[in-house]
JSON list of C-alpha atoms in Angstrom, two decimals:
[
{"chain": "A", "resi": 28, "resn": "GLU", "atom": "CA", "xyz": [0.00, 0.00, 0.00]},
{"chain": "A", "resi": 29, "resn": "PRO", "atom": "CA", "xyz": [1.44, 3.38, -0.93]},
{"chain": "A", "resi": 30, "resn": "GLU", "atom": "CA", "xyz": [2.40, 5.62, 1.96]},
{"chain": "A", "resi": 31, "resn": "VAL", "atom": "CA", "xyz": [3.78, 9.02, 2.74]},
{"chain": "A", "resi": 32, "resn": "THR", "atom": "CA", "xyz": [7.39, 8.95, 3.90]},
{"chain": "A", "resi": 33, "resn": "GLN", "atom": "CA", "xyz": [9.34, 11.58, 5.81]},
{"chain": "A", "resi": 34, "resn": "THR", "atom": "CA", "xyz": [13.03, 12.11, 6.49]},
{"chain": "A", "resi": 35, "resn": "PRO", "atom": "CA", "xyz": [14.73, 12.40, 8.84]},
{"chain": "A", "resi": 36, "resn": "SER", "atom": "CA", "xyz": [12.76, 10.77, 11.62]},
{"chain": "A", "resi": 37, "resn": "HIS", "atom": "CA", "xyz": [14.53, 12.98, 14.15]},
{"chain": "A", "resi": 38, "resn": "GLN", "atom": "CA", "xyz": [16.38, 16.24, 13.58]},
{"chain": "A", "resi": 39, "resn": "VAL", "atom": "CA", "xyz": [18.34, 18.05, 16.25]},
{"chain": "A", "resi": 40, "resn": "THR", "atom": "CA", "xyz": [19.50, 21.58, 15.54]},
{"chain": "A", "resi": 41, "resn": "GLN", "atom": "CA", "xyz": [20.81, 24.66, 17.25]},
{"chain": "A", "resi": 42, "resn": "MET", "atom": "CA", "xyz": [18.62, 27.72, 17.63]},
{"chain": "A", "resi": 43, "resn": "GLY", "atom": "CA", "xyz": [19.03, 30.04, 14.68]},
{"chain": "A", "resi": 44, "resn": "GLN", "atom": "CA", "xyz": [19.98, 27.31, 12.25]},
{"chain": "A", "resi": 45, "resn": "GLU", "atom": "CA", "xyz": [18.06, 26.45, 9.12]},
{"chain": "A", "resi": 46, "resn": "VAL", "atom": "CA", "xyz": [16.39, 23.06, 8.79]},
{"chain": "A", "resi": 47, "resn": "ILE", "atom": "CA", "xyz": [14.73, 21.34, 5.88]},
{"chain": "A", "resi": 48, "resn": "LEU", "atom": "CA", "xyz": [12.23, 18.60, 6.53]},
{"chain": "A", "resi": 49, "resn": "ARG", "atom": "CA", "xyz": [11.56, 16.29, 3.64]},
{"chain": "A", "resi": 50, "resn": "CYS", "atom": "CA", "xyz": [8.49, 14.41, 2.58]},
{"chain": "A", "resi": 51, "resn": "VAL", "atom": "CA", "xyz": [7.67, 12.10, -0.27]},
{"chain": "A", "resi": 52, "resn": "PRO", "atom": "CA", "xyz": [3.90, 12.14, -0.77]},
{"chain": "A", "resi": 53, "resn": "ILE", "atom": "CA", "xyz": [1.97, 9.32, -2.36]},
{"chain": "A", "resi": 54, "resn": "SER", "atom": "CA", "xyz": [2.93, 9.39, -6.00]},
{"chain": "A", "resi": 55, "resn": "ASN", "atom": "CA", "xyz": [-0.38, 10.26, -7.68]},
{"chain": "A", "resi": 56, "resn": "HIS", "atom": "CA", "xyz": [-1.50, 12.76, -5.06]},
{"chain": "A", "resi": 57, "resn": "LEU", "atom": "CA", "xyz": [-1.88, 16.42, -5.89]},
{"chain": "A", "resi": 58, "resn": "TYR", "atom": "CA", "xyz": [-2.52, 18.17, -2.58]},
{"chain": "A", "resi": 59, "resn": "PHE", "atom": "CA", "xyz": [0.15, 18.43, 0.07]},
{"chain": "A", "resi": 60, "resn": "TYR", "atom": "CA", "xyz": [0.11, 19.61, 3.65]},
{"chain": "A", "resi": 61, "resn": "TRP", "atom": "CA", "xyz": [2.32, 20.25, 6.64]},
{"chain": "A", "resi": 62, "resn": "TYR", "atom": "CA", "xyz": [1.10, 20.02, 10.22]},
{"chain": "A", "resi": 63, "resn": "ARG", "atom": "CA", "xyz": [2.90, 20.19, 13.49]},
{"chain": "A", "resi": 64, "resn": "GLN", "atom": "CA", "xyz": [2.24, 18.74, 16.92]},
{"chain": "A", "resi": 65, "resn": "ILE", "atom": "CA", "xyz": [3.98, 20.16, 19.92]},
{"chain": "A", "resi": 66, "resn": "LEU", "atom": "CA", "xyz": [4.53, 17.39, 22.42]},
{"chain": "A", "resi": 67, "resn": "GLY", "atom": "CA", "xyz": [1.30, 16.44, 24.13]},
{"chain": "A", "resi": 68, "resn": "GLN", "atom": "CA", "xyz": [-0.72, 19.05, 22.29]},
{"chain": "A", "resi": 69, "resn": "LYS", "atom": "CA", "xyz": [-3.07, 19.21, 19.34]},
{"chain": "A", "resi": 70, "resn": "VAL", "atom": "CA", "xyz": [-2.18, 18.78, 15.72]},
{"chain": "A", "resi": 71, "resn": "GLU", "atom": "CA", "xyz": [-1.96, 22.21, 14.09]},
{"chain": "A", "resi": 72, "resn": "PHE", "atom": "CA", "xyz": [-2.32, 23.02, 10.43]},
{"chain": "A", "resi": 73, "resn": "LEU", "atom": "CA", "xyz": [0.60, 24.89, 8.90]},
{"chain": "A", "resi": 74, "resn": "VAL", "atom": "CA", "xyz": [0.17, 25.04, 5.15]},
{"chain": "A", "resi": 75, "resn": "SER", "atom": "CA", "xyz": [-1.43, 23.43, 2.13]},
{"chain": "A", "resi": 76, "resn": "PHE", "atom": "CA", "xyz": [0.09, 23.30, -1.33]},
{"chain": "A", "resi": 77, "resn": "TYR", "atom": "CA", "xyz": [-1.44, 22.61, -4.71]},
{"chain": "A", "resi": 78, "resn": "ASN", "atom": "CA", "xyz": [-0.38, 23.19, -8.27]},
{"chain": "A", "resi": 79, "resn": "ASN", "atom": "CA", "xyz": [3.04, 24.42, -7.16]},
{"chain": "A", "resi": 80, "resn": "GLU", "atom": "CA", "xyz": [1.79, 27.12, -4.90]},
{"chain": "A", "resi": 81, "resn": "ILE", "atom": "CA", "xyz": [0.54, 27.64, -1.39]},
{"chain": "A", "resi": 82, "resn": "SER", "atom": "CA", "xyz": [-3.23, 27.43, -1.28]},
{"chain": "A", "resi": 83, "resn": "GLU", "atom": "CA", "xyz": [-3.68, 28.14, 2.42]},
{"chain": "A", "resi": 84, "resn": "LYS", "atom": "CA", "xyz": [-1.54, 28.83, 5.43]},
{"chain": "A", "resi": 85, "resn": "SER", "atom": "CA", "xyz": [-2.15, 29.33, 9.12]},
{"chain": "A", "resi": 86, "resn": "GLU", "atom": "CA", "xyz": [-0.99, 32.13, 11.36]},
{"chain": "A", "resi": 87, "resn": "ILE", "atom": "CA", "xyz": [1.81, 29.85, 12.54]},
{"chain": "A", "resi": 88, "resn": "PHE", "atom": "CA", "xyz": [3.30, 29.76, 9.04]},
{"chain": "A", "resi": 89, "resn": "ASP", "atom": "CA", "xyz": [5.18, 33.05, 9.17]},
{"chain": "A", "resi": 90, "resn": "ASP", "atom": "CA", "xyz": [8.07, 34.33, 7.08]},
{"chain": "A", "resi": 91, "resn": "GLN", "atom": "CA", "xyz": [10.45, 31.89, 8.73]},
{"chain": "A", "resi": 92, "resn": "PHE", "atom": "CA", "xyz": [8.67, 29.01, 7.02]},
{"chain": "A", "resi": 93, "resn": "SER", "atom": "CA", "xyz": [8.64, 28.05, 3.37]},
{"chain": "A", "resi": 94, "resn": "VAL", "atom": "CA", "xyz": [7.59, 25.06, 1.33]},
{"chain": "A", "resi": 95, "resn": "GLU", "atom": "CA", "xyz": [8.78, 23.75, -1.96]},
{"chain": "A", "resi": 96, "resn": "ARG", "atom": "CA", "xyz": [8.19, 20.92, -4.34]},
{"chain": "A", "resi": 97, "resn": "PRO", "atom": "CA", "xyz": [11.60, 20.86, -5.99]},
{"chain": "A", "resi": 98, "resn": "ASP", "atom": "CA", "xyz": [10.90, 17.88, -8.21]},
{"chain": "A", "resi": 99, "resn": "GLY", "atom": "CA", "xyz": [8.12, 15.46, -8.99]},
{"chain": "A", "resi": 100, "resn": "SER", "atom": "CA", "xyz": [8.39, 13.52, -5.77]},
{"chain": "A", "resi": 101, "resn": "ASN", "atom": "CA", "xyz": [9.63, 15.60, -2.82]},
{"chain": "A", "resi": 102, "resn": "PHE", "atom": "CA", "xyz": [7.80, 18.18, -0.75]},
{"chain": "A", "resi": 103, "resn": "THR", "atom": "CA", "xyz": [9.90, 20.12, 1.71]},
{"chain": "A", "resi": 104, "resn": "LEU", "atom": "CA", "xyz": [9.35, 22.40, 4.68]},
{"chain": "A", "resi": 105, "resn": "LYS", "atom": "CA", "xyz": [12.13, 24.86, 5.44]},
{"chain": "A", "resi": 106, "resn": "ILE", "atom": "CA", "xyz": [12.50, 26.76, 8.68]},
{"chain": "A", "resi": 107, "resn": "ARG", "atom": "CA", "xyz": [15.04, 29.53, 8.09]},
{"chain": "A", "resi": 108, "resn": "SER", "atom": "CA", "xyz": [16.06, 30.41, 11.61]},
{"chain": "A", "resi": 109, "resn": "THR", "atom": "CA", "xyz": [14.79, 27.93, 14.14]},
{"chain": "A", "resi": 110, "resn": "LYS", "atom": "CA", "xyz": [13.51, 28.96, 17.54]},
{"chain": "A", "resi": 111, "resn": "LEU", "atom": "CA", "xyz": [13.16, 26.87, 20.66]},
{"chain": "A", "resi": 112, "resn": "GLU", "atom": "CA", "xyz": [9.39, 26.90, 20.24]},
{"chain": "A", "resi": 113, "resn": "ASP", "atom": "CA", "xyz": [9.72, 25.25, 16.84]},
{"chain": "A", "resi": 114, "resn": "SER", "atom": "CA", "xyz": [10.49, 22.01, 18.63]},
{"chain": "A", "resi": 115, "resn": "ALA", "atom": "CA", "xyz": [7.64, 19.71, 17.65]},
{"chain": "A", "resi": 116, "resn": "MET", "atom": "CA", "xyz": [6.64, 16.75, 15.57]},
{"chain": "A", "resi": 117, "resn": "TYR", "atom": "CA", "xyz": [6.10, 17.78, 11.96]},
{"chain": "A", "resi": 118, "resn": "PHE", "atom": "CA", "xyz": [3.73, 15.75, 9.83]},
{"chain": "A", "resi": 119, "resn": "CYS", "atom": "CA", "xyz": [3.44, 15.80, 6.08]},
{"chain": "A", "resi": 120, "resn": "ALA", "atom": "CA", "xyz": [0.19, 14.71, 4.46]},
{"chain": "A", "resi": 121, "resn": "SER", "atom": "CA", "xyz": [-1.09, 14.27, 0.94]},
{"chain": "A", "resi": 122, "resn": "ARG", "atom": "CA", "xyz": [-4.44, 13.88, -0.71]},
{"chain": "A", "resi": 123, "resn": "GLY", "atom": "CA", "xyz": [-5.32, 12.39, -4.04]},
{"chain": "A", "resi": 124, "resn": "ASP", "atom": "CA", "xyz": [-7.51, 13.85, -6.70]},
{"chain": "A", "resi": 125, "resn": "ARG", "atom": "CA", "xyz": [-10.78, 12.44, -5.38]},
{"chain": "A", "resi": 126, "resn": "GLY", "atom": "CA", "xyz": [-12.43, 15.76, -5.36]},
{"chain": "A", "resi": 127, "resn": "PHE", "atom": "CA", "xyz": [-12.66, 17.73, -2.22]},
{"chain": "A", "resi": 128, "resn": "PHE", "atom": "CA", "xyz": [-13.71, 14.86, 0.01]},
{"chain": "A", "resi": 129, "resn": "GLY", "atom": "CA", "xyz": [-10.71, 12.60, -0.08]},
{"chain": "A", "resi": 130, "resn": "GLU", "atom": "CA", "xyz": [-8.97, 11.94, 3.19]},
{"chain": "A", "resi": 131, "resn": "GLN", "atom": "CA", "xyz": [-5.44, 13.03, 3.87]},
{"chain": "A", "resi": 132, "resn": "PHE", "atom": "CA", "xyz": [-2.74, 10.42, 4.32]},
{"chain": "A", "resi": 133, "resn": "PHE", "atom": "CA", "xyz": [-0.12, 11.26, 6.89]},
{"chain": "A", "resi": 134, "resn": "GLY", "atom": "CA", "xyz": [3.54, 10.43, 7.08]},
{"chain": "A", "resi": 135, "resn": "PRO", "atom": "CA", "xyz": [5.17, 9.12, 10.27]},
{"chain": "A", "resi": 136, "resn": "GLY", "atom": "CA", "xyz": [6.50, 12.55, 11.17]},
{"chain": "A", "resi": 137, "resn": "THR", "atom": "CA", "xyz": [9.84, 14.21, 11.83]},
{"chain": "A", "resi": 138, "resn": "ARG", "atom": "CA", "xyz": [10.66, 15.09, 15.40]},
{"chain": "A", "resi": 139, "resn": "LEU", "atom": "CA", "xyz": [12.45, 18.43, 15.42]},
{"chain": "A", "resi": 140, "resn": "THR", "atom": "CA", "xyz": [14.40, 19.35, 18.52]},
{"chain": "A", "resi": 141, "resn": "VAL", "atom": "CA", "xyz": [15.80, 22.88, 18.73]},
{"chain": "A", "resi": 142, "resn": "LEU", "atom": "CA", "xyz": [18.48, 23.37, 21.36]},
{"chain": "B", "resi": 3, "resn": "ALA", "atom": "CA", "xyz": [-13.70, 29.62, 11.09]},
{"chain": "B", "resi": 4, "resn": "GLN", "atom": "CA", "xyz": [-14.22, 25.94, 11.58]},
{"chain": "B", "resi": 5, "resn": "SER", "atom": "CA", "xyz": [-13.25, 24.19, 14.80]},
{"chain": "B", "resi": 6, "resn": "VAL", "atom": "CA", "xyz": [-13.79, 20.99, 16.71]},
{"chain": "B", "resi": 7, "resn": "ALA", "atom": "CA", "xyz": [-13.84, 20.29, 20.39]},
{"chain": "B", "resi": 8, "resn": "GLN", "atom": "CA", "xyz": [-13.04, 17.05, 22.12]},
{"chain": "B", "resi": 9, "resn": "PRO", "atom": "CA", "xyz": [-14.30, 17.57, 25.65]},
{"chain": "B", "resi": 10, "resn": "GLU", "atom": "CA", "xyz": [-12.50, 14.59, 27.18]},
{"chain": "B", "resi": 11, "resn": "ASP", "atom": "CA", "xyz": [-8.73, 14.44, 27.46]},
{"chain": "B", "resi": 12, "resn": "GLN", "atom": "CA", "xyz": [-8.89, 10.83, 28.57]},
{"chain": "B", "resi": 13, "resn": "VAL", "atom": "CA", "xyz": [-11.35, 7.98, 28.16]},
{"chain": "B", "resi": 14, "resn": "ASN", "atom": "CA", "xyz": [-10.91, 4.71, 30.03]},
{"chain": "B", "resi": 15, "resn": "VAL", "atom": "CA", "xyz": [-12.90, 1.59, 29.21]},
{"chain": "B", "resi": 16, "resn": "ALA", "atom": "CA", "xyz": [-12.63, -2.09, 29.99]},
{"chain": "B", "resi": 17, "resn": "GLU", "atom": "CA", "xyz": [-11.93, -4.50, 27.18]},
{"chain": "B", "resi": 18, "resn": "GLY", "atom": "CA", "xyz": [-15.14, -5.79, 25.66]},
{"chain": "B", "resi": 19, "resn": "ASN", "atom": "CA", "xyz": [-17.17, -2.78, 26.72]},
{"chain": "B", "resi": 20, "resn": "PRO", "atom": "CA", "xyz": [-18.52, -0.23, 24.26]},
{"chain": "B", "resi": 21, "resn": "LEU", "atom": "CA", "xyz": [-16.54, 2.96, 23.86]},
{"chain": "B", "resi": 22, "resn": "THR", "atom": "CA", "xyz": [-17.45, 6.49, 22.87]},
{"chain": "B", "resi": 23, "resn": "VAL", "atom": "CA", "xyz": [-15.04, 9.31, 22.10]},
{"chain": "B", "resi": 24, "resn": "LYS", "atom": "CA", "xyz": [-16.84, 12.63, 21.86]},
{"chain": "B", "resi": 25, "resn": "CYS", "atom": "CA", "xyz": [-16.45, 15.40, 19.31]},
{"chain": "B", "resi": 26, "resn": "THR", "atom": "CA", "xyz": [-18.45, 18.54, 18.63]},
{"chain": "B", "resi": 27, "resn": "TYR", "atom": "CA", "xyz": [-17.89, 20.88, 15.74]},
{"chain": "B", "resi": 28, "resn": "SER", "atom": "CA", "xyz": [-18.47, 24.43, 14.64]},
{"chain": "B", "resi": 29, "resn": "VAL", "atom": "CA", "xyz": [-18.53, 25.38, 10.98]},
{"chain": "B", "resi": 30, "resn": "SER", "atom": "CA", "xyz": [-20.07, 28.09, 8.86]},
{"chain": "B", "resi": 31, "resn": "GLY", "atom": "CA", "xyz": [-21.10, 25.80, 6.01]},
{"chain": "B", "resi": 32, "resn": "ASN", "atom": "CA", "xyz": [-21.53, 22.09, 5.51]},
{"chain": "B", "resi": 33, "resn": "PRO", "atom": "CA", "xyz": [-19.29, 20.07, 7.81]},
{"chain": "B", "resi": 34, "resn": "TYR", "atom": "CA", "xyz": [-16.90, 17.49, 6.49]},
{"chain": "B", "resi": 35, "resn": "LEU", "atom": "CA", "xyz": [-15.81, 15.49, 9.51]},
{"chain": "B", "resi": 36, "resn": "PHE", "atom": "CA", "xyz": [-12.99, 13.04, 10.04]},
{"chain": "B", "resi": 37, "resn": "TRP", "atom": "CA", "xyz": [-11.58, 10.80, 12.73]},
{"chain": "B", "resi": 38, "resn": "TYR", "atom": "CA", "xyz": [-7.90, 9.90, 12.88]},
{"chain": "B", "resi": 39, "resn": "VAL", "atom": "CA", "xyz": [-6.00, 7.67, 15.28]},
{"chain": "B", "resi": 40, "resn": "GLN", "atom": "CA", "xyz": [-2.39, 8.10, 16.40]},
{"chain": "B", "resi": 41, "resn": "TYR", "atom": "CA", "xyz": [-0.44, 5.25, 17.91]},
{"chain": "B", "resi": 42, "resn": "PRO", "atom": "CA", "xyz": [2.74, 6.00, 19.89]},
{"chain": "B", "resi": 43, "resn": "ASN", "atom": "CA", "xyz": [5.55, 7.41, 17.72]},
{"chain": "B", "resi": 44, "resn": "ARG", "atom": "CA", "xyz": [3.42, 7.10, 14.62]},
{"chain": "B", "resi": 45, "resn": "GLY", "atom": "CA", "xyz": [1.65, 9.44, 12.25]},
{"chain": "B", "resi": 46, "resn": "LEU", "atom": "CA", "xyz": [-2.08, 9.89, 12.04]},
{"chain": "B", "resi": 47, "resn": "GLN", "atom": "CA", "xyz": [-4.11, 7.12, 10.47]},
{"chain": "B", "resi": 48, "resn": "PHE", "atom": "CA", "xyz": [-7.46, 7.78, 8.86]},
{"chain": "B", "resi": 49, "resn": "LEU", "atom": "CA", "xyz": [-10.40, 5.97, 10.47]},
{"chain": "B", "resi": 50, "resn": "LEU", "atom": "CA", "xyz": [-13.53, 7.36, 8.84]},
{"chain": "B", "resi": 51, "resn": "LYS", "atom": "CA", "xyz": [-15.23, 10.43, 7.47]},
{"chain": "B", "resi": 52, "resn": "TYR", "atom": "CA", "xyz": [-18.63, 12.00, 7.10]},
{"chain": "B", "resi": 53, "resn": "ILE", "atom": "CA", "xyz": [-19.35, 13.97, 3.94]},
{"chain": "B", "resi": 54, "resn": "THR", "atom": "CA", "xyz": [-23.05, 13.48, 3.31]},
{"chain": "B", "resi": 55, "resn": "GLY", "atom": "CA", "xyz": [-25.66, 10.74, 3.42]},
{"chain": "B", "resi": 56, "resn": "ASP", "atom": "CA", "xyz": [-26.24, 8.33, 6.28]},
{"chain": "B", "resi": 57, "resn": "ASN", "atom": "CA", "xyz": [-25.61, 9.76, 9.69]},
{"chain": "B", "resi": 58, "resn": "LEU", "atom": "CA", "xyz": [-23.93, 6.55, 10.84]},
{"chain": "B", "resi": 59, "resn": "VAL", "atom": "CA", "xyz": [-20.55, 6.15, 9.22]},
{"chain": "B", "resi": 60, "resn": "LYS", "atom": "CA", "xyz": [-18.57, 2.92, 9.43]},
{"chain": "B", "resi": 61, "resn": "GLY", "atom": "CA", "xyz": [-14.81, 2.95, 9.28]},
{"chain": "B", "resi": 62, "resn": "SER", "atom": "CA", "xyz": [-11.66, 0.97, 9.90]},
{"chain": "B", "resi": 63, "resn": "TYR", "atom": "CA", "xyz": [-11.04, -1.49, 12.76]},
{"chain": "B", "resi": 64, "resn": "GLY", "atom": "CA", "xyz": [-14.73, -1.76, 13.65]},
{"chain": "B", "resi": 65, "resn": "PHE", "atom": "CA", "xyz": [-15.14, 1.92, 14.49]},
{"chain": "B", "resi": 66, "resn": "GLU", "atom": "CA", "xyz": [-18.17, 3.94, 13.55]},
{"chain": "B", "resi": 67, "resn": "ALA", "atom": "CA", "xyz": [-19.26, 7.50, 14.11]},
{"chain": "B", "resi": 68, "resn": "GLU", "atom": "CA", "xyz": [-22.64, 9.15, 14.34]},
{"chain": "B", "resi": 69, "resn": "PHE", "atom": "CA", "xyz": [-23.21, 12.55, 12.77]},
{"chain": "B", "resi": 70, "resn": "ASN", "atom": "CA", "xyz": [-25.82, 14.59, 14.64]},
{"chain": "B", "resi": 71, "resn": "LYS", "atom": "CA", "xyz": [-26.56, 17.90, 12.99]},
{"chain": "B", "resi": 72, "resn": "SER", "atom": "CA", "xyz": [-28.85, 19.25, 15.69]},
{"chain": "B", "resi": 73, "resn": "GLN", "atom": "CA", "xyz": [-26.25, 18.61, 18.38]},
{"chain": "B", "resi": 74, "resn": "THR", "atom": "CA", "xyz": [-23.31, 19.45, 16.06]},
{"chain": "B", "resi": 75, "resn": "SER", "atom": "CA", "xyz": [-21.63, 16.26, 17.17]},
{"chain": "B", "resi": 76, "resn": "PHE", "atom": "CA", "xyz": [-19.67, 13.47, 15.55]},
{"chain": "B", "resi": 77, "resn": "HIS", "atom": "CA", "xyz": [-18.93, 10.95, 18.28]},
{"chain": "B", "resi": 78, "resn": "LEU", "atom": "CA", "xyz": [-16.70, 7.98, 17.60]},
{"chain": "B", "resi": 79, "resn": "LYS", "atom": "CA", "xyz": [-17.98, 4.62, 18.79]},
{"chain": "B", "resi": 80, "resn": "LYS", "atom": "CA", "xyz": [-17.10, 0.97, 18.92]},
{"chain": "B", "resi": 81, "resn": "PRO", "atom": "CA", "xyz": [-19.36, -1.76, 20.29]},
{"chain": "B", "resi": 82, "resn": "SER", "atom": "CA", "xyz": [-16.59, -3.80, 21.91]},
{"chain": "B", "resi": 83, "resn": "ALA", "atom": "CA", "xyz": [-13.25, -2.25, 22.78]},
{"chain": "B", "resi": 84, "resn": "LEU", "atom": "CA", "xyz": [-9.91, -4.01, 22.39]},
{"chain": "B", "resi": 85, "resn": "VAL", "atom": "CA", "xyz": [-6.73, -3.35, 24.33]},
{"chain": "B", "resi": 86, "resn": "SER", "atom": "CA", "xyz": [-5.08, -2.63, 20.97]},
{"chain": "B", "resi": 87, "resn": "ASP", "atom": "CA", "xyz": [-7.51, 0.29, 20.47]},
{"chain": "B", "resi": 88, "resn": "SER", "atom": "CA", "xyz": [-5.57, 2.23, 23.09]},
{"chain": "B", "resi": 89, "resn": "ALA", "atom": "CA", "xyz": [-4.26, 5.30, 21.28]},
{"chain": "B", "resi": 90, "resn": "LEU", "atom": "CA", "xyz": [-4.78, 9.01, 20.75]},
{"chain": "B", "resi": 91, "resn": "TYR", "atom": "CA", "xyz": [-7.88, 9.90, 18.74]},
{"chain": "B", "resi": 92, "resn": "PHE", "atom": "CA", "xyz": [-8.34, 13.13, 16.83]},
{"chain": "B", "resi": 93, "resn": "CYS", "atom": "CA", "xyz": [-11.51, 14.56, 15.39]},
{"chain": "B", "resi": 94, "resn": "ALA", "atom": "CA", "xyz": [-11.08, 16.97, 12.48]},
{"chain": "B", "resi": 95, "resn": "VAL", "atom": "CA", "xyz": [-13.27, 19.22, 10.36]},
{"chain": "B", "resi": 96, "resn": "ARG", "atom": "CA", "xyz": [-13.15, 20.93, 6.99]},
{"chain": "B", "resi": 97, "resn": "ASP", "atom": "CA", "xyz": [-15.85, 23.32, 5.90]},
{"chain": "B", "resi": 98, "resn": "GLY", "atom": "CA", "xyz": [-15.07, 24.25, 2.34]},
{"chain": "B", "resi": 99, "resn": "ASN", "atom": "CA", "xyz": [-11.49, 25.34, 2.75]},
{"chain": "B", "resi": 100, "resn": "ASN", "atom": "CA", "xyz": [-8.61, 23.14, 1.88]},
{"chain": "B", "resi": 101, "resn": "ASP", "atom": "CA", "xyz": [-7.16, 22.79, 5.34]},
{"chain": "B", "resi": 102, "resn": "MET", "atom": "CA", "xyz": [-8.29, 20.66, 8.21]},
{"chain": "B", "resi": 103, "resn": "ARG", "atom": "CA", "xyz": [-8.64, 21.65, 11.85]},
{"chain": "B", "resi": 104, "resn": "PHE", "atom": "CA", "xyz": [-7.99, 19.04, 14.48]},
{"chain": "B", "resi": 105, "resn": "GLY", "atom": "CA", "xyz": [-9.33, 18.71, 17.98]},
{"chain": "B", "resi": 106, "resn": "ALA", "atom": "CA", "xyz": [-7.00, 18.51, 20.93]},
{"chain": "B", "resi": 107, "resn": "GLY", "atom": "CA", "xyz": [-7.17, 14.74, 20.96]},
{"chain": "B", "resi": 108, "resn": "THR", "atom": "CA", "xyz": [-8.57, 12.17, 23.36]},
{"chain": "B", "resi": 109, "resn": "ARG", "atom": "CA", "xyz": [-6.38, 9.49, 24.84]},
{"chain": "B", "resi": 110, "resn": "LEU", "atom": "CA", "xyz": [-8.26, 6.19, 24.91]},
{"chain": "B", "resi": 111, "resn": "THR", "atom": "CA", "xyz": [-7.06, 3.54, 27.30]},
{"chain": "B", "resi": 112, "resn": "VAL", "atom": "CA", "xyz": [-8.61, 0.09, 27.14]},
{"chain": "B", "resi": 113, "resn": "LYS", "atom": "CA", "xyz": [-7.82, -2.05, 30.13]},
{"chain": "B", "resi": 114, "resn": "PRO", "atom": "CA", "xyz": [-7.82, -5.86, 30.04]}
]
């Protein structure tokens, strides 16, 4: 069964450093998402991406964040200058072209630790 | 803006007993409701969704959910709980936008 994959599984970085989290969505999916989950808290929407552009973003997704689909398979989330409060689990998700009602499929997540 | 509320942080049930995990929603348009489950150190797995049609929706692993428009609820249910059902459960809603808003999650513990 196809699945969303994410690398790395755990990323440790120093405050102020740039990080890139990588995701490979399911191959025939067209809609891509990033969410984050601070330890023990709710899953929060960050951004959605379709047709090579951001379709929606939350208030969390400020100028420090960016997303890119550099090729036909990867979908990346970049944090330019990490802060301590960026420490969280980051989930990528994708959705196929089943109209609006298709469910999102989530990757296993990348745990980001900012020291 | 759309939102969901999961009023219980924790639900404890004995194995074999029925379980209910509660969710209420608030949307401006038609609600599109989802339940996801998260096992330890894993991503979210889709369980079921309500788009339109029958108010009782059946999903994976024997779970079902009942959509109640008058009470704006979408409670997750299972007739007979298993220890392996112990996990974190998230209710989510979309109301015409592309994104999805999740509830805070309910930790279900099923005891043998």
